[in-house]
């Protein structure tokens, strides 16, 4: 009987995580290392897979970091992300605060949630081309509406203006993501203990004070999670800028994702340069996600330590009891 | 108090209606215009009355290398394959992390959390070169197999499994003589059903909507997935065929909208759940 208890199940732990590990090694780790290596080589041209290291290993990195197109792409990426994240978060926060306020219930709340989230589920490629058609010139739906309601006298060609093109991409991103952020924030706010709100009410806090001093501090982790996931997604923005205006007009909607794609797969076949660009972004993303990792890990570990302490206490108690008995 | 509260409620409601219209409007215009002729669209691009050019738009659309049936089928193969592999193996990995005590367990879990956020897109150059080297560029399996390692899903499954699966059940199954693999398949998987359903929806949607990876790996038209098909609509061959472009967009978006509206309750709950656990 005792022998059966000491039978080690540990090997099954390794056995059950083996498929994950193998797939990770082949499809994630190897490509990552391979990308890093290609960044130091002269790999370019279609169908070419033989690689030679450059005499100056950082030549590709230097070329990319001093490339004006990369600067434009990086600047655009940051601008498009920041300008969509701020209104997206503000709108999501306000809606989440309203939808969780138990002093008044908004009729049709469930339906609104469903509709606000809907754009997020539609293929980004479809959305990009749909907006390209909506802003069509001379007779796209947006022009049609603006003329019919008297805002414009004649059709306006929105898509050749750099600022407007960027604004539309920002609008699409906000439109696609505020519903998602809202739902996440709602679930965060619902997780806050109602007692804290009651205590604040007893102290005479008004709605705005409750939002600012109770709600916001209590969803800090979720806000950070939203920020980091959105930033990582934003740094990789590809589908919308690529299909909406192909990075144009005049590189106004060229993001780093589109830049990498253009370098490697449309025309140039500069795999080495694209790999170097990828690795620059990789380092940034790893740094950003490390931040989130540490915040989450601290919380998890603190919890773990508490549980462990309790277990040790319980064990000691048991031993004491055994001794006494 | 009461009056200002009602006023506030009204303002909020109006804003919500405005946002709802904003969510719906582009798709309504898209669907209606898919039934209108290019001439009608050029005269008035916005209309809420469907016309009768549905079939002629469809004919023009299908006449020009746009084959939604092929794209649909390929997307279905990739999305179903990736979803089945991702959910099954993520649950299995989570099982290893929850049920067994092994030396590297905590290190492995920390590792999963560390790589969770890194998007596959960023190492695509190496992935493409690897796939190219082994001559697998036009194989859909290259879009499916990587799903076996889905770190964020493992994380979610572990968080869900910890309170849901009691180790006593596992223990008593062992005493009954059940093998470990059998216990996982017959006891753990059924308990995990709600989590698997949630994750399956999101895995399916993200795989279905993925443009970047297929765009790079697939060059054979017969292997195109739906998002690549959609990207063809942006090409010169449809430049003046407005009706057909809207038709193509509708064919790709409408099924998603219908499925979404049918499953919206679960999807919204799933988004909320993911955030609490994540």
Coordinates of C-alpha atoms in Angstrom, one line a residue:
Chain A
X1 CA 0.0 0.0 0.0
X2 CA 2.8 2.4 1.0
X3 CA 4.6 1.7 -2.3
X4 CA 1.6 2.8 -4.3
X5 CA 1.6 6.2 -2.5
X6 CA 5.2 6.9 -3.3
X7 CA 4.7 6.0 -7.0
X8 CA 5.9 9.1 -8.9
X9 CA 3.5 10.7 -11.2
X10 CA 6.0 13.4 -12.0
X11 CA 6.9 12.0 -15.4
X12 CA 3.3 12.5 -16.6
X13 CA 3.8 16.2 -16.0
X14 CA 6.6 16.1 -18.5
X15 CA 4.7 13.8 -20.8
X16 CA 1.6 15.9 -21.0
X17 CA 3.5 19.1 -21.7
X18 CA 5.6 17.5 -24.3
X19 CA 3.3 18.3 -27.4
X20 CA 3.2 22.0 -26.4
X21 CA 7.0 22.1 -25.9
X22 CA 7.7 20.4 -29.2
X23 CA 5.3 22.7 -31.2
X24 CA 6.8 25.7 -29.4
X25 CA 10.4 24.6 -30.2
X26 CA 9.6 24.0 -33.9
X27 CA 7.1 26.8 -34.7
X28 CA 8.1 29.6 -32.3
X29 CA 11.6 29.3 -30.8
X30 CA 13.3 28.1 -34.0
X31 CA 11.7 30.8 -36.2
X32 CA 12.6 33.4 -33.5
X33 CA 16.3 32.4 -33.5
X34 CA 16.3 32.0 -37.2
X35 CA 14.9 35.6 -37.6
X36 CA 17.6 36.8 -35.3
X37 CA 20.3 35.1 -37.3
X38 CA 18.9 36.3 -40.7
X39 CA 19.2 39.8 -39.3
X40 CA 23.0 39.4 -39.3
X41 CA 23.2 38.0 -42.8
X42 CA 22.9 39.0 -46.5
X43 CA 19.8 36.8 -47.1
X44 CA 17.8 38.4 -49.9
X45 CA 16.2 37.5 -53.3
X46 CA 13.4 35.2 -54.1
X47 CA 13.9 31.5 -53.5
X48 CA 17.3 32.0 -51.9
X49 CA 18.0 30.2 -48.6
X50 CA 21.8 30.1 -48.4
X51 CA 23.0 32.6 -45.9
X52 CA 26.3 34.3 -45.3
X53 CA 27.1 36.4 -42.3
X54 CA 28.0 40.0 -43.0
X55 CA 31.4 41.3 -42.1
X56 CA 29.7 44.0 -40.1
X57 CA 27.1 41.9 -38.2
X58 CA 25.0 45.0 -37.4
X59 CA 25.0 46.4 -40.9
X60 CA 21.3 45.6 -41.3
X61 CA 20.4 47.1 -38.0
X62 CA 22.3 50.3 -38.8
X63 CA 20.7 50.5 -42.2
X64 CA 17.2 50.1 -40.7
X65 CA 17.8 52.5 -37.8
X66 CA 19.0 55.2 -40.1
X67 CA 16.4 54.6 -42.8
X68 CA 13.9 57.5 -43.1
X69 CA 11.2 55.1 -44.2
X70 CA 11.6 53.2 -41.0
X71 CA 11.4 56.4 -39.0
X72 CA 8.2 57.3 -40.7
X73 CA 6.8 53.9 -40.2
X74 CA 7.7 53.8 -36.5
X75 CA 6.4 57.3 -36.0
X76 CA 3.1 56.4 -37.7
X77 CA 2.7 53.3 -35.7
X78 CA 3.1 55.1 -32.4
X79 CA 0.9 58.0 -33.5
X80 CA -1.9 55.7 -34.8
X81 CA -1.7 53.6 -31.6
X82 CA -1.7 56.5 -29.2
X83 CA -4.4 58.5 -31.0
X84 CA -6.7 55.4 -31.0
X85 CA -5.9 54.2 -27.5
X86 CA -6.7 57.4 -25.7
X87 CA -10.2 57.9 -27.0
X88 CA -10.8 54.1 -27.0
X89 CA -9.9 53.9 -23.3
X90 CA -11.8 57.1 -22.4
X91 CA -15.0 55.9 -24.2
X92 CA -14.7 52.4 -22.7
X93 CA -14.2 53.7 -19.2
X94 CA -17.1 56.1 -19.4
X95 CA -19.4 53.5 -20.8
X96 CA -18.2 50.9 -18.3
X97 CA -18.9 53.3 -15.4
X98 CA -22.4 54.0 -16.7
X99 CA -23.2 50.3 -17.4
X100 CA -22.2 49.3 -13.9
X101 CA -23.8 52.2 -12.1
X102 CA -26.6 50.6 -10.1
X103 CA -28.4 54.0 -9.5
X104 CA -29.8 53.8 -13.0
X105 CA -30.2 51.1 -15.5
X106 CA -29.9 52.0 -19.2
X107 CA -32.6 50.3 -21.2
X108 CA -31.3 47.9 -23.8
X109 CA -27.9 47.6 -22.1
X110 CA -27.4 44.0 -23.2
X111 CA -28.1 44.9 -26.9
X112 CA -25.7 47.9 -26.7
X113 CA -22.9 45.7 -25.4
X114 CA -23.5 43.2 -28.3
X115 CA -23.5 46.0 -30.9
X116 CA -20.5 47.9 -29.5
X117 CA -18.4 44.7 -29.6
X118 CA -19.6 43.6 -33.0
X119 CA -17.0 45.4 -35.2
X120 CA -14.3 43.5 -33.3
X121 CA -15.4 40.1 -34.5
X122 CA -15.5 41.0 -38.2
X123 CA -12.5 40.2 -40.3
X124 CA -10.1 43.2 -40.3
X125 CA -9.5 42.7 -44.0
X126 CA -13.2 43.1 -44.7
X127 CA -13.4 46.2 -42.5
X128 CA -10.4 47.8 -44.2
X129 CA -11.9 47.4 -47.7
X130 CA -15.3 48.3 -46.5
X131 CA -14.0 51.7 -45.2
X132 CA -12.0 52.1 -48.4
X133 CA -15.3 51.8 -50.3
X134 CA -17.3 54.0 -47.8
X135 CA -14.8 56.9 -48.3
X136 CA -14.8 56.3 -52.1
X137 CA -14.5 59.3 -54.5
X138 CA -16.4 60.8 -56.2
X139 CA -19.5 58.9 -55.0
X140 CA -18.8 56.9 -51.9
X141 CA -21.4 56.6 -49.1
X142 CA -19.7 59.1 -46.9
X143 CA -19.5 61.8 -49.6
X144 CA -23.2 61.0 -50.5
X145 CA -24.3 61.5 -46.9
X146 CA -22.3 64.7 -46.4
X147 CA -23.7 66.2 -49.6
X148 CA -27.2 65.2 -48.8
X149 CA -27.1 66.8 -45.4
X150 CA -25.5 69.9 -46.8
X151 CA -22.1 69.6 -45.1
X152 CA -20.3 69.5 -48.5
X153 CA -21.2 71.1 -51.8
X154 CA -19.2 68.7 -53.9
X155 CA -17.6 65.3 -53.4
X156 CA -14.3 65.4 -51.5
X157 CA -11.4 63.1 -52.1
X158 CA -10.6 62.1 -48.5
X159 CA -8.2 59.3 -49.2
X160 CA -5.5 61.4 -50.9
X161 CA -5.1 63.6 -47.8
X162 CA -2.4 62.4 -45.4
X163 CA -4.0 63.6 -42.2
X164 CA -7.5 62.4 -43.1
X165 CA -6.1 59.0 -44.1
X166 CA -4.5 58.7 -40.7
X167 CA -7.6 59.9 -38.9
X168 CA -9.7 57.3 -40.7
X169 CA -7.3 54.5 -39.7
X170 CA -7.4 55.9 -36.1
X171 CA -11.2 55.9 -36.2
X172 CA -11.4 52.3 -37.6
X173 CA -9.1 51.1 -34.8
X174 CA -11.1 52.9 -32.1
X175 CA -14.4 51.7 -33.6
X176 CA -13.2 48.1 -33.7
X177 CA -11.7 48.0 -30.2
X178 CA -13.6 50.2 -27.7
X179 CA -16.4 47.6 -27.3
X180 CA -13.8 45.0 -26.3
X181 CA -12.1 47.3 -23.9
X182 CA -15.4 48.3 -22.4
X183 CA -16.5 44.7 -21.7
X184 CA -13.1 44.0 -20.0
X185 CA -13.4 47.1 -17.9
X186 CA -17.0 46.2 -17.0
X187 CA -16.0 42.8 -15.7
X188 CA -13.2 44.4 -13.8
X189 CA -15.6 46.9 -12.1
X190 CA -18.1 44.2 -11.3
X191 CA -15.3 42.4 -9.5
X192 CA -14.8 45.2 -7.0
X193 CA -16.5 44.5 -3.7
X194 CA -19.7 46.5 -3.3
X195 CA -18.7 47.2 0.3
X196 CA -16.0 49.6 -0.8
X197 CA -18.6 51.6 -2.7
X198 CA -21.0 51.5 0.2
X199 CA -18.2 52.8 2.5
X200 CA -17.4 55.6 0.0
X201 CA -21.1 56.5 -0.1
X202 CA -21.3 56.6 3.7
X203 CA -18.3 59.0 3.6
X204 CA -20.4 61.2 1.2
X205 CA -18.5 60.6 -2.0
X206 CA -20.4 61.7 -5.2
X207 CA -20.5 59.7 -8.4
X208 CA -17.4 61.3 -9.9
X209 CA -15.3 60.8 -6.7
X210 CA -16.4 57.2 -6.5
X211 CA -15.2 56.7 -10.1
X212 CA -11.9 58.4 -9.5
X213 CA -11.0 57.2 -6.1
X214 CA -12.6 53.8 -5.9
X215 CA -13.2 52.4 -9.4
X216 CA -9.9 53.5 -11.1
X217 CA -7.5 52.3 -8.3
X218 CA -9.3 49.0 -8.0
X219 CA -9.0 48.1 -11.7
X220 CA -5.3 49.2 -12.0
X221 CA -4.2 45.7 -13.0
X222 CA -6.8 45.4 -15.7
X223 CA -6.0 48.8 -17.0
X224 CA -2.4 47.9 -17.2
X225 CA -3.3 44.6 -19.0
X226 CA -5.4 46.5 -21.5
X227 CA -2.6 49.0 -22.0
X228 CA 0.0 46.4 -22.7
X229 CA -2.1 44.1 -24.9
X230 CA -3.3 47.1 -26.9
X231 CA 0.3 48.4 -27.3
X232 CA 1.6 45.1 -28.5
X233 CA -1.3 44.8 -30.9
X234 CA -0.7 48.4 -32.0
X235 CA 3.0 47.8 -32.7
X236 CA 2.0 45.0 -34.9
X237 CA -0.8 46.8 -36.7
X238 CA -1.0 45.4 -40.2
X239 CA -4.3 44.4 -41.7
X240 CA -6.1 47.7 -41.6
X241 CA -3.2 50.0 -42.9
X242 CA -2.1 47.4 -45.5
X243 CA -5.6 46.9 -47.1
X244 CA -7.1 50.3 -46.5
X245 CA -4.6 52.4 -48.4
X246 CA -1.6 50.1 -48.9
X247 CA 0.4 52.3 -46.4
X248 CA -0.4 55.5 -48.5
X249 CA -1.0 58.2 -49.3
X250 CA 2.7 59.1 -49.3
X251 CA 3.5 56.7 -46.5
X252 CA 1.0 58.3 -44.2
X253 CA -0.5 55.0 -43.0
X254 CA 2.7 53.0 -43.4
X255 CA 3.2 51.1 -40.1
X256 CA 6.1 49.0 -39.0
X257 CA 4.1 45.8 -39.8
X258 CA 3.5 47.0 -43.4
X259 CA 7.1 48.1 -43.6
X260 CA 8.4 44.6 -42.7
X261 CA 6.0 43.0 -45.1
X262 CA 7.0 45.4 -47.9
X263 CA 10.7 44.8 -47.3
X264 CA 10.4 41.0 -47.4
X265 CA 7.5 40.1 -49.5
X266 CA 6.5 42.7 -52.0
X267 CA 9.2 43.5 -54.5
X268 CA 12.4 43.8 -52.5
X269 CA 12.8 40.3 -50.9
X270 CA 15.1 42.0 -48.4
X271 CA 14.7 39.2 -45.8
X272 CA 17.7 40.4 -43.9
X273 CA 16.5 43.9 -43.5
X274 CA 13.0 42.7 -42.6
X275 CA 14.4 40.3 -40.0
X276 CA 16.5 43.1 -38.4
X277 CA 13.4 45.3 -38.3
X278 CA 11.4 42.4 -36.7
X279 CA 14.1 41.9 -34.1
X280 CA 14.0 45.6 -33.2
X281 CA 10.3 45.4 -32.6
X282 CA 10.8 42.0 -30.9
X283 CA 13.0 43.6 -28.3
X284 CA 10.5 46.4 -27.7
X285 CA 7.6 44.0 -27.3
X286 CA 9.6 41.7 -24.9
X287 CA 10.4 44.7 -22.8
X288 CA 6.8 45.8 -22.7
X289 CA 5.4 42.4 -21.9
X290 CA 8.1 41.9 -19.3
X291 CA 6.5 44.8 -17.4
X292 CA 3.1 43.1 -17.4
X293 CA 4.7 39.8 -16.5
X294 CA 6.3 41.2 -13.4
X295 CA 3.2 42.9 -12.2
X296 CA 1.1 39.8 -12.7
X297 CA 3.7 37.5 -11.3
X298 CA 4.1 39.5 -8.1
X299 CA 0.4 39.2 -7.5
X300 CA 0.3 35.5 -8.2
X301 CA 3.4 34.9 -6.0
X302 CA 2.1 36.8 -3.1
X303 CA -1.0 34.7 -3.3
X304 CA 1.0 31.5 -3.5
X305 CA 3.1 32.5 -0.5
X306 CA 0.0 33.1 1.6
X307 CA -1.4 29.7 0.7
X308 CA 1.9 28.1 1.5
X309 CA 2.1 29.7 4.9
X310 CA -1.4 28.6 5.7
X311 CA -0.5 25.0 4.7
X312 CA 2.6 25.0 6.9
X313 CA 0.5 26.4 9.8
X314 CA -2.1 23.7 9.3
X315 CA 0.6 21.0 9.2
X316 CA 2.2 22.3 12.4
X317 CA -1.2 22.3 14.0
X318 CA -1.8 18.7 12.9
X319 CA 1.7 17.6 14.2
X320 CA 1.0 19.3 17.5
X321 CA -2.3 17.6 17.8
X322 CA -0.7 14.2 16.9
X323 CA 1.9 14.8 19.6
X324 CA -0.6 15.7 22.2
X325 CA -2.9 12.9 21.2
Chain B
X1 CA -31.9 64.8 -7.9
X2 CA -34.6 62.8 -9.7
X3 CA -34.8 65.3 -12.6
X4 CA -31.1 65.6 -13.2
X5 CA -30.8 61.8 -13.0
X6 CA -33.4 61.3 -15.7
X7 CA -31.7 63.9 -17.9
X8 CA -28.3 62.1 -17.4
X9 CA -30.0 58.8 -18.3
X10 CA -31.5 60.3 -21.4
X11 CA -28.1 61.8 -22.6
X12 CA -26.4 58.4 -22.0
X13 CA -29.1 56.6 -23.8
X14 CA -28.8 58.9 -26.8
X15 CA -25.1 58.5 -26.9
X16 CA -25.5 54.7 -26.8
X17 CA -28.0 54.8 -29.7
X18 CA -25.5 56.9 -31.7
X19 CA -22.7 54.4 -31.0
X20 CA -25.0 51.5 -31.9
X21 CA -25.9 53.2 -35.2
X22 CA -22.2 53.7 -35.8
X23 CA -21.6 50.0 -35.3
X24 CA -24.4 49.0 -37.6
X25 CA -24.3 51.6 -40.4
X26 CA -21.3 50.5 -42.3
X27 CA -22.6 46.9 -42.5
X28 CA -26.1 48.0 -43.4
X29 CA -24.7 50.1 -46.3
X30 CA -22.6 47.2 -47.3
X31 CA -25.4 44.7 -47.4
X32 CA -27.9 47.0 -49.2
X33 CA -25.3 48.0 -51.7
X34 CA -24.5 44.4 -52.5
X35 CA -28.0 44.2 -54.1
X36 CA -27.6 47.5 -56.0
X37 CA -26.0 48.0 -59.4
X38 CA -22.9 50.1 -59.8
X39 CA -24.9 52.8 -61.6
X40 CA -27.3 53.0 -58.7
X41 CA -24.5 53.2 -56.2
X42 CA -22.8 56.0 -58.3
X43 CA -26.0 58.0 -58.2
X44 CA -26.7 57.6 -54.5
X45 CA -24.2 55.6 -52.5
X46 CA -26.4 55.3 -49.5
X47 CA -29.8 53.7 -49.6
X48 CA -31.8 51.6 -47.3
X49 CA -33.9 50.0 -50.0
X50 CA -32.4 46.8 -51.5
X51 CA -32.4 46.7 -55.3
X52 CA -32.6 43.7 -57.5
X53 CA -29.0 43.3 -58.8
X54 CA -28.0 40.6 -56.2
X55 CA -27.4 37.9 -58.8
X56 CA -25.7 40.1 -61.4
X57 CA -23.3 41.4 -58.8
X58 CA -22.6 37.9 -57.7
X59 CA -22.0 36.9 -61.3
X60 CA -19.5 39.7 -62.0
X61 CA -17.8 38.9 -58.6
X62 CA -17.4 35.2 -59.3
X63 CA -16.3 35.8 -62.9
X64 CA -13.0 37.4 -61.8
X65 CA -10.8 34.9 -59.8
X66 CA -12.8 35.6 -56.7
X67 CA -13.8 32.2 -55.4
X68 CA -15.4 32.6 -51.9
X69 CA -16.4 28.9 -51.8
X70 CA -12.7 27.8 -52.0
X71 CA -11.7 30.5 -49.5
X72 CA -14.5 29.5 -47.2
X73 CA -13.5 25.9 -47.3
X74 CA -9.8 26.6 -46.7
X75 CA -10.6 29.0 -43.9
X76 CA -12.9 26.4 -42.4
X77 CA -10.2 23.7 -42.6
X78 CA -7.5 26.0 -41.0
X79 CA -9.8 27.4 -38.3
X80 CA -11.4 24.1 -37.3
X81 CA -8.0 22.3 -37.3
X82 CA -6.2 25.1 -35.3
X83 CA -9.1 25.4 -32.8
X84 CA -9.2 21.6 -32.2
X85 CA -5.5 21.4 -31.7
X86 CA -5.2 24.5 -29.6
X87 CA -8.0 23.7 -27.2
X88 CA -7.0 20.0 -26.8
X89 CA -3.3 20.5 -26.3
X90 CA -3.7 23.6 -24.2
X91 CA -6.0 21.8 -21.8
X92 CA -3.5 18.9 -21.8
X93 CA -0.6 21.3 -20.9
X94 CA -2.8 22.9 -18.2
X95 CA -3.5 19.4 -16.9
X96 CA 0.3 18.8 -16.6
X97 CA 0.6 22.1 -14.6
X98 CA -2.4 21.5 -12.3
X99 CA -2.4 17.8 -11.6
X100 CA 1.2 16.7 -11.4
X101 CA 4.1 17.8 -9.2
X102 CA 7.3 17.9 -11.2
X103 CA 10.6 19.6 -10.7
X104 CA 10.4 22.1 -13.6
X105 CA 6.6 22.9 -13.2
X106 CA 6.9 26.4 -11.8
X107 CA 9.7 27.3 -14.2
X108 CA 7.6 26.0 -17.1
X109 CA 4.6 28.1 -15.9
X110 CA 6.7 31.2 -15.6
X111 CA 8.0 30.6 -19.0
X112 CA 4.5 30.3 -20.5
X113 CA 3.6 33.6 -18.9
X114 CA 6.7 35.2 -20.2
X115 CA 6.1 34.2 -23.9
X116 CA 2.3 34.6 -23.7
X117 CA 2.4 38.2 -25.1
X118 CA 4.8 37.7 -27.9
X119 CA 2.9 37.8 -31.2
X120 CA 3.8 35.2 -33.9
X121 CA 3.8 37.9 -36.5
X122 CA 7.1 39.4 -35.3
X123 CA 9.2 36.3 -36.1
X124 CA 7.4 35.6 -39.4
X125 CA 10.6 36.1 -41.5
X126 CA 12.3 33.1 -39.8
X127 CA 9.0 31.1 -39.9
X128 CA 8.6 31.8 -43.6
X129 CA 12.3 30.8 -44.4
X130 CA 11.9 27.6 -42.4
X131 CA 8.7 26.6 -44.1
X132 CA 10.2 27.6 -47.5
X133 CA 13.2 25.4 -46.9
X134 CA 11.1 22.3 -46.2
X135 CA 8.9 23.1 -49.2
X136 CA 5.7 23.4 -47.2
X137 CA 4.7 27.0 -48.2
X138 CA 1.4 26.0 -49.8
X139 CA 0.3 23.5 -47.1
X140 CA -2.5 24.5 -44.8
X141 CA -1.0 22.3 -42.1
X142 CA 1.6 25.0 -41.6
X143 CA -1.2 27.3 -40.5
X144 CA -2.8 24.6 -38.2
X145 CA 0.1 22.9 -36.4
X146 CA 1.6 25.9 -34.7
X147 CA -1.7 26.2 -32.7
X148 CA -0.6 23.2 -30.6
X149 CA 1.6 25.7 -28.7
X150 CA -0.9 28.5 -27.6
X151 CA 0.6 30.0 -24.4
X152 CA -2.2 32.4 -23.5
X153 CA -4.7 29.6 -23.9
X154 CA -2.7 27.3 -21.6
X155 CA -2.6 30.2 -19.1
X156 CA -6.4 30.6 -19.2
X157 CA -7.0 26.8 -19.0
X158 CA -4.8 26.5 -16.0
X159 CA -6.5 29.4 -14.2
X160 CA -9.9 27.8 -14.9
X161 CA -8.8 24.2 -14.1
X162 CA -7.3 24.9 -10.7
X163 CA -10.5 25.4 -8.9
X164 CA -12.7 23.3 -11.2
X165 CA -10.8 20.0 -11.2
X166 CA -10.5 18.4 -7.8
X167 CA -7.5 16.2 -7.4
X168 CA -9.6 13.8 -5.3
X169 CA -11.5 12.8 -8.4
X170 CA -8.2 12.1 -10.2
X171 CA -7.0 10.1 -7.2
X172 CA -10.2 8.0 -7.0
X173 CA -10.0 7.3 -10.7
X174 CA -6.5 6.1 -10.2
X175 CA -7.6 3.7 -7.5
X176 CA -10.2 2.4 -9.8
X177 CA -7.3 1.5 -12.1
X178 CA -7.7 4.2 -14.8
X179 CA -4.6 5.2 -16.8
X180 CA -3.5 8.8 -16.7
X181 CA -4.3 9.5 -20.3
X182 CA -7.7 8.0 -19.9
X183 CA -8.3 10.2 -16.8
X184 CA -7.4 13.3 -18.8
X185 CA -9.7 12.4 -21.7
X186 CA -12.7 11.1 -19.8
X187 CA -12.7 13.1 -16.6
X188 CA -10.7 16.3 -17.0
X189 CA -11.9 17.3 -20.6
X190 CA -15.6 17.1 -19.7
X191 CA -15.1 19.2 -16.6
X192 CA -13.3 21.8 -18.8
X193 CA -16.1 22.0 -21.4
X194 CA -17.2 25.6 -20.5
X195 CA -13.7 26.9 -20.7
X196 CA -13.0 25.0 -23.9
X197 CA -16.1 26.4 -25.5
X198 CA -15.1 30.0 -24.7
X199 CA -11.6 29.5 -25.9
X200 CA -12.7 27.7 -29.0
X201 CA -14.8 30.6 -30.1
X202 CA -11.9 33.1 -29.8
X203 CA -9.4 30.7 -31.3
X204 CA -11.7 30.1 -34.3
X205 CA -12.4 33.8 -34.9
X206 CA -8.8 34.8 -34.7
X207 CA -7.7 32.0 -37.0
X208 CA -10.6 32.8 -39.4
X209 CA -9.6 36.5 -39.5
X210 CA -5.9 36.0 -39.7
X211 CA -4.4 37.7 -42.8
X212 CA -0.7 38.0 -42.2
X213 CA 0.5 34.4 -42.0
X214 CA -1.6 33.1 -44.9
X215 CA -0.7 36.1 -47.0
X216 CA 2.9 35.2 -46.6
X217 CA 2.7 31.4 -46.9
X218 CA 0.1 30.8 -49.5
X219 CA 0.8 31.6 -53.2
X220 CA -1.4 29.0 -54.7
X221 CA -4.9 30.4 -55.5
X222 CA -6.5 27.0 -54.6
X223 CA -5.1 27.3 -51.1
X224 CA -6.2 30.9 -50.4
X225 CA -8.1 31.5 -47.2
X226 CA -11.0 34.0 -47.0
X227 CA -9.0 37.0 -45.8
X228 CA -6.7 36.7 -48.8
X229 CA -9.7 36.4 -51.1
X230 CA -11.0 39.6 -49.5
X231 CA -7.7 41.4 -50.2
X232 CA -8.2 40.6 -53.9
X233 CA -11.2 42.9 -53.8
X234 CA -8.8 45.8 -53.3
X235 CA -7.1 44.9 -56.6
X236 CA -7.5 46.8 -59.9
X237 CA -9.8 44.2 -61.5
X238 CA -12.8 45.3 -59.3
X239 CA -11.9 49.0 -59.5
X240 CA -15.2 50.2 -61.0
X241 CA -17.4 47.3 -60.0
X242 CA -18.8 48.8 -56.8
X243 CA -21.8 46.5 -56.5
X244 CA -19.5 43.4 -56.7
X245 CA -17.1 44.7 -54.2
X246 CA -19.9 45.2 -51.7
X247 CA -21.2 41.7 -52.6
X248 CA -17.8 40.2 -51.9
X249 CA -17.5 42.0 -48.6
X250 CA -21.1 40.9 -47.7
X251 CA -20.3 37.3 -48.5
X252 CA -17.4 37.4 -46.1
X253 CA -18.9 39.5 -43.3
X254 CA -22.6 38.3 -43.2
X255 CA -21.9 34.8 -41.9
X256 CA -19.7 36.2 -39.2
X257 CA -22.4 38.7 -38.2
X258 CA -25.1 36.1 -38.1
X259 CA -23.0 33.6 -36.1
X260 CA -22.0 36.4 -33.7
X261 CA -25.5 37.6 -33.1
X262 CA -26.5 34.0 -32.4
X263 CA -23.7 33.4 -30.0
X264 CA -23.3 36.9 -28.7
X265 CA -24.3 36.0 -25.1
X266 CA -21.5 33.5 -24.8
X267 CA -19.0 35.6 -26.7
X268 CA -19.5 38.7 -24.5
X269 CA -19.4 36.5 -21.4
X270 CA -16.2 34.9 -22.7
X271 CA -14.5 38.3 -23.3
X272 CA -15.3 39.3 -19.7
X273 CA -14.1 35.9 -18.3
X274 CA -10.9 36.1 -20.2
X275 CA -10.0 39.5 -18.6
X276 CA -10.8 38.4 -15.0
X277 CA -8.6 35.3 -15.4
X278 CA -5.9 36.9 -17.4

